[in-house]
PDB file of C-alpha atoms in Angstrom:
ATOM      1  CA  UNK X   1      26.534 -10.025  -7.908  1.00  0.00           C
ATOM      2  CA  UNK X   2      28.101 -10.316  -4.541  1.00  0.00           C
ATOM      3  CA  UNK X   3      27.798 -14.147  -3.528  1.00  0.00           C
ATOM      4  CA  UNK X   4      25.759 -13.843  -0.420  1.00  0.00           C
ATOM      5  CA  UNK X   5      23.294 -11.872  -2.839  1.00  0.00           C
ATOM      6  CA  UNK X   6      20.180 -14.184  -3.701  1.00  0.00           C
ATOM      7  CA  UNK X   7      18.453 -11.441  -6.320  1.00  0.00           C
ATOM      8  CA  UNK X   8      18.521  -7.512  -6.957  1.00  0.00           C
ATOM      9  CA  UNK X   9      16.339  -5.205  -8.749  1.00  0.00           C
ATOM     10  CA  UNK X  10      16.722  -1.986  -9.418  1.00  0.00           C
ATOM     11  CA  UNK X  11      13.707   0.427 -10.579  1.00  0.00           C
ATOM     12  CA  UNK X  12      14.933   3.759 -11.807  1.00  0.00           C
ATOM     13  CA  UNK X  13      13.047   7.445 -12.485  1.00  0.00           C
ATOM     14  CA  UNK X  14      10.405   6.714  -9.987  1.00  0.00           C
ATOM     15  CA  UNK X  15       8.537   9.605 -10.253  1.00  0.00           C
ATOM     16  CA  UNK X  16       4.953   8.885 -11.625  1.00  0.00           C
ATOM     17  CA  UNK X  17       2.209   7.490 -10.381  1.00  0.00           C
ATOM     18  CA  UNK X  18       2.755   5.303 -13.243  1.00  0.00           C
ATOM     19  CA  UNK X  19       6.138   3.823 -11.682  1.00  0.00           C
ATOM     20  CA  UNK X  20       4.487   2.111  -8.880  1.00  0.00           C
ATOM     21  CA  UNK X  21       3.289  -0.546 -12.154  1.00  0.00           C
ATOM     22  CA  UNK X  22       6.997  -1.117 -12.644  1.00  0.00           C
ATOM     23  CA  UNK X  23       8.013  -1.439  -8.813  1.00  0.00           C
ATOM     24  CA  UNK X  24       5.258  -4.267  -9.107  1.00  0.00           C
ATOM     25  CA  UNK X  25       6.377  -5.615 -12.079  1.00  0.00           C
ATOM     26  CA  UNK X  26      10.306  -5.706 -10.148  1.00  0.00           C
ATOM     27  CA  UNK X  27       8.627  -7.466  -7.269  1.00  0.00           C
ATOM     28  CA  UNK X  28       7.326 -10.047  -9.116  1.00  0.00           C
ATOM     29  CA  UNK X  29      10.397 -11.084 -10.945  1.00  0.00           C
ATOM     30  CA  UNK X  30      12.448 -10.892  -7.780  1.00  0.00           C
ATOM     31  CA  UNK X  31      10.152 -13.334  -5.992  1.00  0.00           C
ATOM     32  CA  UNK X  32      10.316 -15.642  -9.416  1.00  0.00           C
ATOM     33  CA  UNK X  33      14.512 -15.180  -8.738  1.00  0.00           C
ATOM     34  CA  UNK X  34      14.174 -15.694  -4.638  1.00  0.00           C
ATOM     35  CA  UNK X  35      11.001 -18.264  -4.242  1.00  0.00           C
ATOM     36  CA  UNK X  36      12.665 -19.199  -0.567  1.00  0.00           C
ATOM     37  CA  UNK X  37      11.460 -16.175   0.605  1.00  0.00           C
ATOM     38  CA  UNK X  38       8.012 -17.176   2.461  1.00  0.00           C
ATOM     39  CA  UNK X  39       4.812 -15.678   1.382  1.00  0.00           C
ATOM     40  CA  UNK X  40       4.271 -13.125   4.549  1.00  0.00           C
ATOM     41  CA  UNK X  41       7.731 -11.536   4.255  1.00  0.00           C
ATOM     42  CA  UNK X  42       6.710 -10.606   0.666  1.00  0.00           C
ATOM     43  CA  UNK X  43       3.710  -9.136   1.261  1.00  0.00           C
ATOM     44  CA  UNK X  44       5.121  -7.021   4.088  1.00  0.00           C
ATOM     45  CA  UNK X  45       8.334  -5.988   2.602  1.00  0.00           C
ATOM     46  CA  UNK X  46       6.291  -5.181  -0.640  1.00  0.00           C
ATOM     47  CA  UNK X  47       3.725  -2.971   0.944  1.00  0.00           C
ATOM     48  CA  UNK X  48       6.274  -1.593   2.497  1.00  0.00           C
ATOM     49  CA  UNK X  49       8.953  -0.545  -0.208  1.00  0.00           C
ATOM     50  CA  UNK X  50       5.679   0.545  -2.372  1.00  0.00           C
ATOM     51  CA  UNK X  51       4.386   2.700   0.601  1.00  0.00           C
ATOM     52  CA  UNK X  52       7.570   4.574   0.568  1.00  0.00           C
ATOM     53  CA  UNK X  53       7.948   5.138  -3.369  1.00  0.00           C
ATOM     54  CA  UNK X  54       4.227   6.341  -3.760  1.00  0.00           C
ATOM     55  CA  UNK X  55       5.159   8.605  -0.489  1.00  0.00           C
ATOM     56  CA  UNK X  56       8.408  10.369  -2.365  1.00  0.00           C
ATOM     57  CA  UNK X  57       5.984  10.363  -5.601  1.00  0.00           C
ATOM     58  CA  UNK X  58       3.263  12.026  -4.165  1.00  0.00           C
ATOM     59  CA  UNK X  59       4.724  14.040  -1.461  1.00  0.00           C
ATOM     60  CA  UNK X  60       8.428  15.080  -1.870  1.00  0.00           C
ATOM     61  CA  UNK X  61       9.114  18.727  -2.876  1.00  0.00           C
ATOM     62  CA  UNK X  62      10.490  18.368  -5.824  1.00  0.00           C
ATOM     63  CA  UNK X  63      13.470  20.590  -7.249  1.00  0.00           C
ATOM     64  CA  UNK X  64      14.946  21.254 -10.899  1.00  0.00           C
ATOM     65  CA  UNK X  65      15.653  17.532 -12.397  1.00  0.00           C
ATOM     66  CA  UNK X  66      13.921  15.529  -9.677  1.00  0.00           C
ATOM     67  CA  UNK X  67      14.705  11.990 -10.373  1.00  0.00           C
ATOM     68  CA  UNK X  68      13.656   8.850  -7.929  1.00  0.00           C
ATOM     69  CA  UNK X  69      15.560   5.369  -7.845  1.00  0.00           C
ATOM     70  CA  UNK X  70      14.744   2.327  -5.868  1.00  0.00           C
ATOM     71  CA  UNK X  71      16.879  -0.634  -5.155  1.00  0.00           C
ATOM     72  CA  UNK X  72      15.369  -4.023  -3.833  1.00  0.00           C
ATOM     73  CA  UNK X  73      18.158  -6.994  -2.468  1.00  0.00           C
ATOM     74  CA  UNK X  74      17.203 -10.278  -1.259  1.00  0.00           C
ATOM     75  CA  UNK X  75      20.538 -12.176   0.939  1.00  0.00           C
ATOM     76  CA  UNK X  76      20.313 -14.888   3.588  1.00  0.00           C
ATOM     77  CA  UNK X  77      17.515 -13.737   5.919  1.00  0.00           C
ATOM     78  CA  UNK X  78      17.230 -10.110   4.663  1.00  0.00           C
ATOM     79  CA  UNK X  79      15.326  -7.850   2.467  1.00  0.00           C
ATOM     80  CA  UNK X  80      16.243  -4.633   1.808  1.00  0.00           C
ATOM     81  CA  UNK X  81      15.249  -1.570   0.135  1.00  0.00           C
ATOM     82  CA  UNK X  82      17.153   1.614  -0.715  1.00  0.00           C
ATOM     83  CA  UNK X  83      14.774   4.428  -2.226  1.00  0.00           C
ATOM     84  CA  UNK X  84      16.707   7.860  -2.997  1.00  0.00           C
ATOM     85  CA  UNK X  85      15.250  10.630  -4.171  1.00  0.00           C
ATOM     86  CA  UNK X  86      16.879  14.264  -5.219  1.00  0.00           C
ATOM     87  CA  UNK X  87      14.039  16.280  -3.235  1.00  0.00           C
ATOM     88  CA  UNK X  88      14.324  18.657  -0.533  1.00  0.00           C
ATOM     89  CA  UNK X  89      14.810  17.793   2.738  1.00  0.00           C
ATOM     90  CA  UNK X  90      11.643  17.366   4.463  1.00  0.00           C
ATOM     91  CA  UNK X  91      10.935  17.219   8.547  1.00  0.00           C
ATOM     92  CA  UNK X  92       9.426  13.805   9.014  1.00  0.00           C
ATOM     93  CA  UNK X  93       8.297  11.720  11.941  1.00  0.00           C
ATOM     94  CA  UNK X  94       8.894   8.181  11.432  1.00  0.00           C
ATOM     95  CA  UNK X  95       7.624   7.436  14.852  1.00  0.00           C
ATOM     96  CA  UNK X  96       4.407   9.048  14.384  1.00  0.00           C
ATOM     97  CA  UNK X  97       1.273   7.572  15.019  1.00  0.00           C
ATOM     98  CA  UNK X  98      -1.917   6.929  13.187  1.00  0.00           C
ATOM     99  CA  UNK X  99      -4.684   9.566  12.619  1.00  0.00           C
ATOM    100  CA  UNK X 100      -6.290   9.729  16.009  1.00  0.00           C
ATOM    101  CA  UNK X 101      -9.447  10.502  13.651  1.00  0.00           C
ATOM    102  CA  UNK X 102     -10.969   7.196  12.291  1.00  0.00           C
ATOM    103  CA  UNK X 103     -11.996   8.685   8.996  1.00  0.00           C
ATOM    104  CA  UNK X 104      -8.780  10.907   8.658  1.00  0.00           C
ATOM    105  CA  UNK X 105      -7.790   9.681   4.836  1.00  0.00           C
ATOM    106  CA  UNK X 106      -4.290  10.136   5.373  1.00  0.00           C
ATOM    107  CA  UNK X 107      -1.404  10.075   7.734  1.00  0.00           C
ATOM    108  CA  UNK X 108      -1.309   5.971   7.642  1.00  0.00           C
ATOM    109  CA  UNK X 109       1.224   5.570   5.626  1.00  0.00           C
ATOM    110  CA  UNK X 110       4.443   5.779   7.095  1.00  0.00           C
ATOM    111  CA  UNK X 111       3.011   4.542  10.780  1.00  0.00           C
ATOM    112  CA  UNK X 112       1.579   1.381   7.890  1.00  0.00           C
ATOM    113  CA  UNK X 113       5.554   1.265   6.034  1.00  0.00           C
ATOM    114  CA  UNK X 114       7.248   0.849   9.605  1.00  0.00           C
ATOM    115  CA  UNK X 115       5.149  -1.755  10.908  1.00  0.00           C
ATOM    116  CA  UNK X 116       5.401  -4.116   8.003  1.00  0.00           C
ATOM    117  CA  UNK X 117       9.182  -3.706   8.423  1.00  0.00           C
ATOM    118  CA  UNK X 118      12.012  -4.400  10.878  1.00  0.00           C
ATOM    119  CA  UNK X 119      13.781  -1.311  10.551  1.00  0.00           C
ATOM    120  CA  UNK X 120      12.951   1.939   8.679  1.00  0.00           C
ATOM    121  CA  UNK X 121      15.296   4.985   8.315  1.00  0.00           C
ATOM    122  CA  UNK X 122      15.432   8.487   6.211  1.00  0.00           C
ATOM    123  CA  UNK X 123      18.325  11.071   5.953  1.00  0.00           C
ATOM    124  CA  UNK X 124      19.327  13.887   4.168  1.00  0.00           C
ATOM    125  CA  UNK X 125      22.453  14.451   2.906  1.00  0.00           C
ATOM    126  CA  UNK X 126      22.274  17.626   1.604  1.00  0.00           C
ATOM    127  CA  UNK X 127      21.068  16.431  -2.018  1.00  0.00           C
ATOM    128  CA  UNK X 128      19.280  13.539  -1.592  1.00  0.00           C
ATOM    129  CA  UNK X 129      16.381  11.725   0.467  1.00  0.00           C
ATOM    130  CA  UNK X 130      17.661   8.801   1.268  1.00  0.00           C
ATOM    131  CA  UNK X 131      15.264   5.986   2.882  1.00  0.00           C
ATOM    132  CA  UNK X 132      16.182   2.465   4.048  1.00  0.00           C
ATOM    133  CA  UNK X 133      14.164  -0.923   4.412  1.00  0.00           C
ATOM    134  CA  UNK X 134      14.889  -3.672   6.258  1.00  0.00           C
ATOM    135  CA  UNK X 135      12.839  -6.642   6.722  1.00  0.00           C
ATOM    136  CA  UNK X 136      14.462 -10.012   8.046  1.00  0.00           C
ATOM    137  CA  UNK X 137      13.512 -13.702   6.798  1.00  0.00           C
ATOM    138  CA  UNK X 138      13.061 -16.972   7.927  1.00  0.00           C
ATOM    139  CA  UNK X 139      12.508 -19.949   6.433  1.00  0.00           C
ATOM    140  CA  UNK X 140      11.955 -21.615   9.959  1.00  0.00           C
ATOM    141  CA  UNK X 141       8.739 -20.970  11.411  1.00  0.00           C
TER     142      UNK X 141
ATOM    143  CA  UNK A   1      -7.877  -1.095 -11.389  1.00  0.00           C
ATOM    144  CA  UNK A   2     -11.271  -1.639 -12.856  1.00  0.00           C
ATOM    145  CA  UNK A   3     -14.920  -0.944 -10.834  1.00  0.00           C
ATOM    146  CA  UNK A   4     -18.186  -2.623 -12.298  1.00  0.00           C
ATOM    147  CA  UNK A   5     -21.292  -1.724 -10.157  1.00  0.00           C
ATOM    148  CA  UNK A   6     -24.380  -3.436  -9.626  1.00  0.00           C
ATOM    149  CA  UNK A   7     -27.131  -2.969  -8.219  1.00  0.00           C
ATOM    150  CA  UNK A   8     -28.833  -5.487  -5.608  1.00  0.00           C
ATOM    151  CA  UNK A   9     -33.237  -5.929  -5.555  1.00  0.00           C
ATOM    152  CA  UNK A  10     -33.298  -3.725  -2.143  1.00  0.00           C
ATOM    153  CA  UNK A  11     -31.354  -0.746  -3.739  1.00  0.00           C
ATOM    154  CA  UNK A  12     -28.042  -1.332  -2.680  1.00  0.00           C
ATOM    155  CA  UNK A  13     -24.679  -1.054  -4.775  1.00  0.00           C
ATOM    156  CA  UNK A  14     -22.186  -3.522  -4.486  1.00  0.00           C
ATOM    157  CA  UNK A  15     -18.509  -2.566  -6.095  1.00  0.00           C
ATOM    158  CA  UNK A  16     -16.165  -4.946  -7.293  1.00  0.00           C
ATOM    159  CA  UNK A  17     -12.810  -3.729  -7.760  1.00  0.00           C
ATOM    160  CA  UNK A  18     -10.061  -5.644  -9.430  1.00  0.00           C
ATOM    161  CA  UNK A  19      -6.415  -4.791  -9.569  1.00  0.00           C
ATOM    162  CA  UNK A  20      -4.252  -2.381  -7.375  1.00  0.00           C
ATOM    163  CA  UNK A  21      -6.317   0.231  -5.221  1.00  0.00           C
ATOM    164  CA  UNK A  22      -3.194   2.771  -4.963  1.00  0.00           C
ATOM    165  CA  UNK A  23      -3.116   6.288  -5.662  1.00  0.00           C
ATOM    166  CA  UNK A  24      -4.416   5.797  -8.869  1.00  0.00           C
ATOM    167  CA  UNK A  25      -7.369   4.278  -8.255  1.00  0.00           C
ATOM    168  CA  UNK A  26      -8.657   6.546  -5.888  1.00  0.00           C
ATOM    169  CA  UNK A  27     -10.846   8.862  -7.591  1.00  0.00           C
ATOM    170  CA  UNK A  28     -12.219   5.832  -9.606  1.00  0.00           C
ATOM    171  CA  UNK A  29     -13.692   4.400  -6.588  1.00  0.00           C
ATOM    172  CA  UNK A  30     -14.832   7.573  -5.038  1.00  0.00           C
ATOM    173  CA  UNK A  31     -16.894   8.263  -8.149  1.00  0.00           C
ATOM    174  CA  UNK A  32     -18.383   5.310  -8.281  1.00  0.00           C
ATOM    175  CA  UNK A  33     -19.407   5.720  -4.373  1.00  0.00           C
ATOM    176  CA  UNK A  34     -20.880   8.749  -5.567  1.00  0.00           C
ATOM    177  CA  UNK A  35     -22.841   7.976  -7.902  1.00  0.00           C
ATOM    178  CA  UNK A  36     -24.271   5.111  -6.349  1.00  0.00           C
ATOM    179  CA  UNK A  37     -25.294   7.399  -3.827  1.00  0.00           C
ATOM    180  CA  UNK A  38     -26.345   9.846  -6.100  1.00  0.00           C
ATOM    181  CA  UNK A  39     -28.457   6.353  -7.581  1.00  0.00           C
ATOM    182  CA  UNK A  40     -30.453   6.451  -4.237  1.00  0.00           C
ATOM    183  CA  UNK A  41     -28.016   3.437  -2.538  1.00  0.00           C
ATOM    184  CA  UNK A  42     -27.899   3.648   1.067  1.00  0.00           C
ATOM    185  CA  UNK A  43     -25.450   0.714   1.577  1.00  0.00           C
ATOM    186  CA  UNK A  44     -22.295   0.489  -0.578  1.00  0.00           C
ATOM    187  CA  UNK A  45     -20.787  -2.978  -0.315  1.00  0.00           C
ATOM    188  CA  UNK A  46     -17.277  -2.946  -1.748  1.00  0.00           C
ATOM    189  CA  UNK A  47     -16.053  -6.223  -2.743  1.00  0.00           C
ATOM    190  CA  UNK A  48     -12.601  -6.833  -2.820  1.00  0.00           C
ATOM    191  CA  UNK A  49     -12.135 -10.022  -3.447  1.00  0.00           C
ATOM    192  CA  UNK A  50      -9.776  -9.363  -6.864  1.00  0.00           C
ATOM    193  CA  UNK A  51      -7.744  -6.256  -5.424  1.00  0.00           C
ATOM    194  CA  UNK A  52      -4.282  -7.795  -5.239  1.00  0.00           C
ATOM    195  CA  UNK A  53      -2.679  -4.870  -3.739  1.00  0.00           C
ATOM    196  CA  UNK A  54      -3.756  -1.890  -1.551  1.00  0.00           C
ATOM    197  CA  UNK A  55      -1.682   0.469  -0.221  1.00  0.00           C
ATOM    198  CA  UNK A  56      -2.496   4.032   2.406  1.00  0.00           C
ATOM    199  CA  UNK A  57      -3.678   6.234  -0.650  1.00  0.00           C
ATOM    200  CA  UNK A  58      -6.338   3.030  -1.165  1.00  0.00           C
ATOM    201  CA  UNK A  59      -7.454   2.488   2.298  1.00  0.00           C
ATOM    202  CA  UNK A  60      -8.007   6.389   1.798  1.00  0.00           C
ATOM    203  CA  UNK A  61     -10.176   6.055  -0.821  1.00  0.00           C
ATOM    204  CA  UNK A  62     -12.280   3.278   1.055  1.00  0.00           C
ATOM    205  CA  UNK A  63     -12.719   6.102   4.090  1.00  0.00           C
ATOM    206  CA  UNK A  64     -13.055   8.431   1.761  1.00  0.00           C
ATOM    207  CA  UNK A  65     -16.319   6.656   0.624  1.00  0.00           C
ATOM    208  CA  UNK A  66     -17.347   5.396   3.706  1.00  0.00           C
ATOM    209  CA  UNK A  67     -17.847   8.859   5.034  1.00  0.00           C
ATOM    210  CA  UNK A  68     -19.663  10.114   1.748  1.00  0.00           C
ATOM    211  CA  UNK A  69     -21.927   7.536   2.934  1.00  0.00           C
ATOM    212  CA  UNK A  70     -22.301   8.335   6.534  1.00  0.00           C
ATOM    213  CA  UNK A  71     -22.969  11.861   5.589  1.00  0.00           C
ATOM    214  CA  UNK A  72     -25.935  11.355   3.724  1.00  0.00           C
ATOM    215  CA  UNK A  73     -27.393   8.423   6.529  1.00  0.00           C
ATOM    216  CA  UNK A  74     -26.054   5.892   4.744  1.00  0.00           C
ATOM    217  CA  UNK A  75     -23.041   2.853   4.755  1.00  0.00           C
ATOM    218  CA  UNK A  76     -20.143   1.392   3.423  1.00  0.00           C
ATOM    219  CA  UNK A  77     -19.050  -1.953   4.074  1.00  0.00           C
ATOM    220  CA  UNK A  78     -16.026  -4.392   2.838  1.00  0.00           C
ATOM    221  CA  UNK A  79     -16.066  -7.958   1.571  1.00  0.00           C
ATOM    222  CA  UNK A  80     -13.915 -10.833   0.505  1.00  0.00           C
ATOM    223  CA  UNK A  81     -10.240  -8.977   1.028  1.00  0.00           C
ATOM    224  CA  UNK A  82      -6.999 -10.793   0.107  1.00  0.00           C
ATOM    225  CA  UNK A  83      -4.232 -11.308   2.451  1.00  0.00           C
ATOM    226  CA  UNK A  84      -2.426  -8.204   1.832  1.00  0.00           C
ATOM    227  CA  UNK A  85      -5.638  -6.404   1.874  1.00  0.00           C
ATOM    228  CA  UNK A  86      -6.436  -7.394   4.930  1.00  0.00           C
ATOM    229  CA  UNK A  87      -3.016  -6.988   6.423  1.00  0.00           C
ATOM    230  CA  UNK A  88      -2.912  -3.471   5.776  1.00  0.00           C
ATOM    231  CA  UNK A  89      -6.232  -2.593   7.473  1.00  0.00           C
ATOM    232  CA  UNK A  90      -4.840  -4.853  10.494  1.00  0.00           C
ATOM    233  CA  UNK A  91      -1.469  -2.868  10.846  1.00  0.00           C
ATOM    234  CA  UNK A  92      -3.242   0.414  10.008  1.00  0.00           C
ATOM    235  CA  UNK A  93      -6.026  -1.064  12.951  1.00  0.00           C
ATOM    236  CA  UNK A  94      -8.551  -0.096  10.323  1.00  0.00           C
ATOM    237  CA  UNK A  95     -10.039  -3.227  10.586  1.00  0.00           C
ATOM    238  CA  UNK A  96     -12.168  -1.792  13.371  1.00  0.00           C
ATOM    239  CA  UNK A  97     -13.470   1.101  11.215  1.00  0.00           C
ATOM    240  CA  UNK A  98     -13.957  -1.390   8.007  1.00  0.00           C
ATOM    241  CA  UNK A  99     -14.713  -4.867   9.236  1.00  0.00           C
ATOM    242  CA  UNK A 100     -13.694  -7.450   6.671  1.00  0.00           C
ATOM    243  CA  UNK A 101     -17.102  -9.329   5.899  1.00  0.00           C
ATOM    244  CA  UNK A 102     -16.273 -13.127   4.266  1.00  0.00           C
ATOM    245  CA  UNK A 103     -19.153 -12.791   1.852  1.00  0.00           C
ATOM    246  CA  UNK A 104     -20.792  -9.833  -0.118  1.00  0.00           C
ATOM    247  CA  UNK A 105     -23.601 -11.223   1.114  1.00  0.00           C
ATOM    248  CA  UNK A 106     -22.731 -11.385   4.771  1.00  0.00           C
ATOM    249  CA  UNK A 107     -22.055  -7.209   4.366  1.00  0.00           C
ATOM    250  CA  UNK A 108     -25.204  -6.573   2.482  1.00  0.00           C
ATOM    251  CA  UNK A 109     -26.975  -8.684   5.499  1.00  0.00           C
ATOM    252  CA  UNK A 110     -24.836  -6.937   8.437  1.00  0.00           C
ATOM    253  CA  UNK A 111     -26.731  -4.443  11.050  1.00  0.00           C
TER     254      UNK A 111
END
C-alpha cells in the first residue's frame, strides 16, 4: 500500500442489487481502518459512491460479460472512488438538475451524488464507464 | 429492510422501516402504502427512525407513496430520520416536499 494511503477497499462484480450489501459492508470496514475521517465526510462520500454503483446497476446498458468494480481510497484529506463498469457508453448530464416536478420519482440521483461530493467525473473509453469520486477531508473544523 | 405496520385509534397507519431503503426496498414500502390505503388510512406516517441508509431509488419510493396518497385525498408524512436520511432529502431539497417531523406523533398531529 502506497505510504500516503490510510485504507483501500476494493468491491468487485457489482452488478446486483444485491452488491450494494457488500459496498456497505466495504464501507464499514474502511471507516473501522480510517476512524480520522469525521462523521459528515462519511456519510457524504458514502451516499455518494453508493448512488453511483446502484446507478451503473440499475441503469447501464449492459453488453456480453458485463462486469462492475468499485475501488474506495482514503489518503491525507481525500476520499476517493473509482467505479468502472464494461457498459455502453451512455450520454449523461452530470450538471443536470433536479426534477422540476416535486413528485417526479427519479432523476435525483446524480444531481444528489454530485452534491455530496467535491468533484464528480464519467468517461468512456471505448470499453469501459469509468466514474470518479472525490471528496476532501478535514480534521479541522 | 423490514416494514411492520400499525394501525393508530383514528385510522391512520404508521410504518416503521428498519434497514437500508435502496432499490430494494422499494416495492416493500409501496405495498405496504397500499394496502394501508386499501385498509381505509388516510394519513400514512412513515417512521424512519431505524433506516440507516437511504439513497435516490428510496426517496423514490417515499414519493412514490406520498402521491398514492394524495390521489385518493389522502397523506403521507415522515418522522424521526437519521442524519444521512435527512441529508439526502436536504441536498435533493426534498425536505420541502417531505418535512422531517421529530416525533411520529408530531406527523400524525400535523395539519
Amino acid at each position: 500500500m502506497p505510504p500516503d494511503l490510510r485504507a483501500r477497499a476494493h468491491v468487485e462484480h457489482c452488478v446486483t442489487p444485491a452488491c450494494l450489501e457488500r459496498l456497505h459492508a466495504a464501507f464499514a470496514d474502511l471507516w473501522r481502518r480510517a476512524p480520522e475521517v469525521p462523521d459528515e465526510d462519511r456519510l457524504l462520500f458514502e451516499t455518494a459512491v453508493v448512488e453511483i454503483a446502484a446507478n451503473v446497476i440499475e441503469h447501464t446498458e449492459r453488453r456480453e460479460s458485463f462486469d462492475a468494480d468499485v475501488r474506495l481510497r482514503v489518503s491525507p484529506g481525500l476520499l476517493e472512488a473509482d467505479v468502472v463498469d464494461s457498459g455502453a457508453f451512455v450520454p449523461l448530464d452530470l450538471d443536470g438538475d433536479l426534477p422540476a416536478d416535486d413528485l417526479a420519482t427519479a432523476g435525483r440521483g446524480l444531481p444528489l451524488a454530485r452534491r455530496a461530493v467535491h468533484e464528480l467525473r464519467h468517461h468512456h473509453d471505448g470499453e469501459h464507464n469509468h466514474w470518479y469520486l472525490m471528496r476532501r477531508w478535514s480534521t479541522v473544523p | 429492510m423490514e416494514v411492520r405496520t400499525r394501525t393508530e385509534p383514528g385510522g391512520e397507519s404508521v410504518l416503521s422501516l428498519s434497514g437500508r431503503l435502496t432499490m430494494v426496498a422499494g416495492n416493500a414500502l409501496q405495498t405496504a402504502v397500499d394496502a394501508a390505503s386499501a385498509g381505509g388510512a388516510r394519513l400514512v406516517v412513515v417512521d424512519l427512525h431505524d433506516v440507516e441508509f437511504m439513497d435516490s431509488s428510496g426517496l423514490g419510493a417515499l414519493v412514490g407513496g406520498l402521491r398514492s396518497m394524495r390521489a385518493v385525498g389522502g397523506d403521507l408524512r415522515i418522522a424521526r430520520p437519521g442524519a444521512q436520511v435527512r441529508t439526502v432529502l436536504e441536498l435533493t431539497t426534498m425536505d420541502r416536499v417531505l418535512r422531517p417531523h421529530e416525533t411520529v406523533e408530531d406527523a400524525l398531529g400535523a395539519s
